PDB file of C-alpha atoms in Angstrom:
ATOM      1  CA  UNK A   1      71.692  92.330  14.505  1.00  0.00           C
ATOM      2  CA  UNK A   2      69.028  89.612  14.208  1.00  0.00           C
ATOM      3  CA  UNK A   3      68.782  86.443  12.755  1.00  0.00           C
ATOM      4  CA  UNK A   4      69.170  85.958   9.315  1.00  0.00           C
ATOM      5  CA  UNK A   5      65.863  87.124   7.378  1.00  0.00           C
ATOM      6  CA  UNK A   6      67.059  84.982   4.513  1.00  0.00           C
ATOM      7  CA  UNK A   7      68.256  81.868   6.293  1.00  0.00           C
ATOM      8  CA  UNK A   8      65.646  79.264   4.421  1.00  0.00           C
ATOM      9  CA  UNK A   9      67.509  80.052   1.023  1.00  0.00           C
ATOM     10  CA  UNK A  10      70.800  81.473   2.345  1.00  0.00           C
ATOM     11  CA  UNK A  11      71.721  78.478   4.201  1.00  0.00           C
ATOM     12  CA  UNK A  12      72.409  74.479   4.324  1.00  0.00           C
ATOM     13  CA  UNK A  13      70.265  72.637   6.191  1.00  0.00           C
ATOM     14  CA  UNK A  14      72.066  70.388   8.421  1.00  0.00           C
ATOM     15  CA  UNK A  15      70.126  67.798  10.163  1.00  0.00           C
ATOM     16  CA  UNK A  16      66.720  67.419  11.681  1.00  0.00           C
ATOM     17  CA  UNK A  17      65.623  68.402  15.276  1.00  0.00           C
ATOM     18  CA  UNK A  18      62.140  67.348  16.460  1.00  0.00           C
ATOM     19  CA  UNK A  19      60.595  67.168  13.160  1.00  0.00           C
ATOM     20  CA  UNK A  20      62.081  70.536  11.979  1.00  0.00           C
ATOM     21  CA  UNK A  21      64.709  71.170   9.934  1.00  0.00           C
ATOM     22  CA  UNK A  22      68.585  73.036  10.860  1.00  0.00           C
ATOM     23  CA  UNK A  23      70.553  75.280   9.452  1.00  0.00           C
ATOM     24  CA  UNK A  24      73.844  76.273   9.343  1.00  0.00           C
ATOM     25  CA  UNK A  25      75.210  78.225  11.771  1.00  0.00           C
ATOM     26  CA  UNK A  26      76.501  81.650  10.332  1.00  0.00           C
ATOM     27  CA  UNK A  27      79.969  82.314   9.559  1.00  0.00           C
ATOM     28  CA  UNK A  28      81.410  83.442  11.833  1.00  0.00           C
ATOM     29  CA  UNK A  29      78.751  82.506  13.996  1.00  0.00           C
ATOM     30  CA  UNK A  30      78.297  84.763  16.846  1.00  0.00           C
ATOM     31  CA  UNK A  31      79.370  82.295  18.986  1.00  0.00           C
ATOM     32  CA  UNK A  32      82.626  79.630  19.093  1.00  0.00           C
ATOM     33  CA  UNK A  33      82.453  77.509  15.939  1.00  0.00           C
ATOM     34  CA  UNK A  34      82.409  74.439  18.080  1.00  0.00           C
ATOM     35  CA  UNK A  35      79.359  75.816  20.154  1.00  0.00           C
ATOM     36  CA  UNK A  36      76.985  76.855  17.192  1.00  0.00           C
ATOM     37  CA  UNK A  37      73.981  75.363  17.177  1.00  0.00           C
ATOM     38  CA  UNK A  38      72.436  77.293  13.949  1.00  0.00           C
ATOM     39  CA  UNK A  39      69.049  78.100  13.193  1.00  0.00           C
ATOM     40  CA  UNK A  40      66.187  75.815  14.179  1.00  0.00           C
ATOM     41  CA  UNK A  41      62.732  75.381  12.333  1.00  0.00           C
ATOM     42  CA  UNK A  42      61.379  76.747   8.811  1.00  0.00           C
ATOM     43  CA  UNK A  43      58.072  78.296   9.137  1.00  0.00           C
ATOM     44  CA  UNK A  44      59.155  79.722  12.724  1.00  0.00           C
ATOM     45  CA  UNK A  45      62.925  80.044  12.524  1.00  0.00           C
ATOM     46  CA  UNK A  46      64.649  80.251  16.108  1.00  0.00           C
ATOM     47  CA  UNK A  47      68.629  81.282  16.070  1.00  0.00           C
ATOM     48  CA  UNK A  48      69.897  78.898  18.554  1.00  0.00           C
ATOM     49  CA  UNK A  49      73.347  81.223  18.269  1.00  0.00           C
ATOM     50  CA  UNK A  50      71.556  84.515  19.244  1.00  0.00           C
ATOM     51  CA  UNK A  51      68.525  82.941  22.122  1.00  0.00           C
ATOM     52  CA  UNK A  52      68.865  83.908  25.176  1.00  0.00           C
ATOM     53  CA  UNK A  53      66.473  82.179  26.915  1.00  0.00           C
ATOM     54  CA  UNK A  54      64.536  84.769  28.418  1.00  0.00           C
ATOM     55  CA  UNK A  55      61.128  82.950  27.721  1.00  0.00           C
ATOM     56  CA  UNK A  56      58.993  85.488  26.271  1.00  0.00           C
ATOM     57  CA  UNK A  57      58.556  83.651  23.390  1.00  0.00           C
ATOM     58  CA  UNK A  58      57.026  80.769  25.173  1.00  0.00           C
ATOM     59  CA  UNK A  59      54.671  83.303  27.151  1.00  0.00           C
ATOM     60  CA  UNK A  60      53.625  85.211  24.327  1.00  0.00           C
ATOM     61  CA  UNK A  61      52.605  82.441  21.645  1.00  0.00           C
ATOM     62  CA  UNK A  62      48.907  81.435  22.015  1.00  0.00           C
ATOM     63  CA  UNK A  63      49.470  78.041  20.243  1.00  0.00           C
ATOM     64  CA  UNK A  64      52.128  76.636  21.903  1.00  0.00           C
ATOM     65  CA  UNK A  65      54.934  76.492  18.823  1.00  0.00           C
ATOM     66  CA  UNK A  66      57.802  76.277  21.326  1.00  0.00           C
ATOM     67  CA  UNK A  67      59.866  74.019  24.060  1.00  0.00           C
ATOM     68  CA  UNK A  68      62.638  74.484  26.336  1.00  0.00           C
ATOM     69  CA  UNK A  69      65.441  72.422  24.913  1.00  0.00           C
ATOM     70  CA  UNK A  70      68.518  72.497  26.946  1.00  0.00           C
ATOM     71  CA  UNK A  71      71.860  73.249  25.332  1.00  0.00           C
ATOM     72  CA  UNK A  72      74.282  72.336  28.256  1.00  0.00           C
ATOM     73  CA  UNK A  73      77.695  74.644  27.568  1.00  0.00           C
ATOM     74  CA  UNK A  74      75.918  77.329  25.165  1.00  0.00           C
ATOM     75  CA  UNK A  75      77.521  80.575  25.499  1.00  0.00           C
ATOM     76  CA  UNK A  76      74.406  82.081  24.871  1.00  0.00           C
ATOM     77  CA  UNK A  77      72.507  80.348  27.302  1.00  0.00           C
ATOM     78  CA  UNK A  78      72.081  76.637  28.607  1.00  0.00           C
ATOM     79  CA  UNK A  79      68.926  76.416  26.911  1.00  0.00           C
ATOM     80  CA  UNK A  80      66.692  77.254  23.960  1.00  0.00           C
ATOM     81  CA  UNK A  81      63.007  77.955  22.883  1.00  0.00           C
ATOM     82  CA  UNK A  82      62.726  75.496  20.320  1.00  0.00           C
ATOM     83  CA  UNK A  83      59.710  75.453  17.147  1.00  0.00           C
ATOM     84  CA  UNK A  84      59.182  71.704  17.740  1.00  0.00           C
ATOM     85  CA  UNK A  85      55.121  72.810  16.870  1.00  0.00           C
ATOM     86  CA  UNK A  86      55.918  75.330  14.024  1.00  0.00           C
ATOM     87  CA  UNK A  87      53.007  73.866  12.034  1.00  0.00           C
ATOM     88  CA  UNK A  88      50.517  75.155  14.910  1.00  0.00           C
ATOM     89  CA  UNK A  89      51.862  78.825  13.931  1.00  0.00           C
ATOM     90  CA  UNK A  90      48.596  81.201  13.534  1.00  0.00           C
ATOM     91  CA  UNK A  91      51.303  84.022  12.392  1.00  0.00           C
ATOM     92  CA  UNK A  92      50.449  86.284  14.976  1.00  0.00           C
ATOM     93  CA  UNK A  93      53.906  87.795  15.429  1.00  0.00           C
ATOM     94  CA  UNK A  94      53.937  88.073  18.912  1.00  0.00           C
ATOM     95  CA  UNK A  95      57.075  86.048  19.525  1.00  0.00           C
ATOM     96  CA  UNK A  96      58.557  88.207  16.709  1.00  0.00           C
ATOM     97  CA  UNK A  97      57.564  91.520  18.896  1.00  0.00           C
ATOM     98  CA  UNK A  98      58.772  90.355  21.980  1.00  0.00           C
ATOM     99  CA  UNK A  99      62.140  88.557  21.093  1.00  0.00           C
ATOM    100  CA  UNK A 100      64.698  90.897  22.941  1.00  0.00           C
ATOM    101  CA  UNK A 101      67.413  89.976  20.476  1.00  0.00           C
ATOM    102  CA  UNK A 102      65.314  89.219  17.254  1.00  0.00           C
ATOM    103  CA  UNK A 103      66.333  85.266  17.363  1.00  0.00           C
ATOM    104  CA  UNK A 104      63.029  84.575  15.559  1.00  0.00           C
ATOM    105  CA  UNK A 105      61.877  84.888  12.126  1.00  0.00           C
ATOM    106  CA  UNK A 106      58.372  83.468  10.620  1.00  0.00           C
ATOM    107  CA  UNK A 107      57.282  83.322   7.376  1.00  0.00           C
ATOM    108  CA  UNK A 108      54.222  81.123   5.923  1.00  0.00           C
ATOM    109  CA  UNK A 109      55.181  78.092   3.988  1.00  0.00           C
TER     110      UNK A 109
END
């Protein structure tokens, strides 16, 4: 299972990360209620829940869109590829292809 193909409309957004917005974490969430971190940007949509940090992401985008954040305690893992330059998105896909656990989602504004 992947992240949430309808998470923009599906979903609350909770806060702001970065200059992107966040959304609720799913319910249940696929991790501990108290660790969910939810789903991070709009136009590139990362499930914090579901990353597991293996970095292809950050290799394969051309444009730089992502960041390591760290996420200290995350079952998932300790740390996160985060859209903090979602704008810069050229929709190329290729972090979509090479996500091993389909945490990522992008759709044009």
């Amino acid at each position: 299972m992947g992240i949430d193909p309808n998470f923009r409309t599906s979903r609350q957004v909770t806060g702001d990360h970065s200059g992107h917005k966040v959304y609720a974490p799913a319910d249940p969430p696929p991790v501990p209620k108290e660790k969910a971190l939810g789903i991070h940007g709009t136009i590139v949509g990362v499930d914090f829940d579901l990353c597991l940090a293996d970095g292809s992401c950050i290799t394969a985008c051309p444009v730089n869109v992502f960041q390591w954040y760290d996420t200290p305690g995350h079952p998932a893992s300790e740390k996160k590829a985060d859209p903090i330059n979602e704008q810069a998105c050229i929709f190329c896909m290729a972090c979509v292809n090479v996500c091993p656990v389909a945490a990522i989602d992008v759709k044009p504004p």
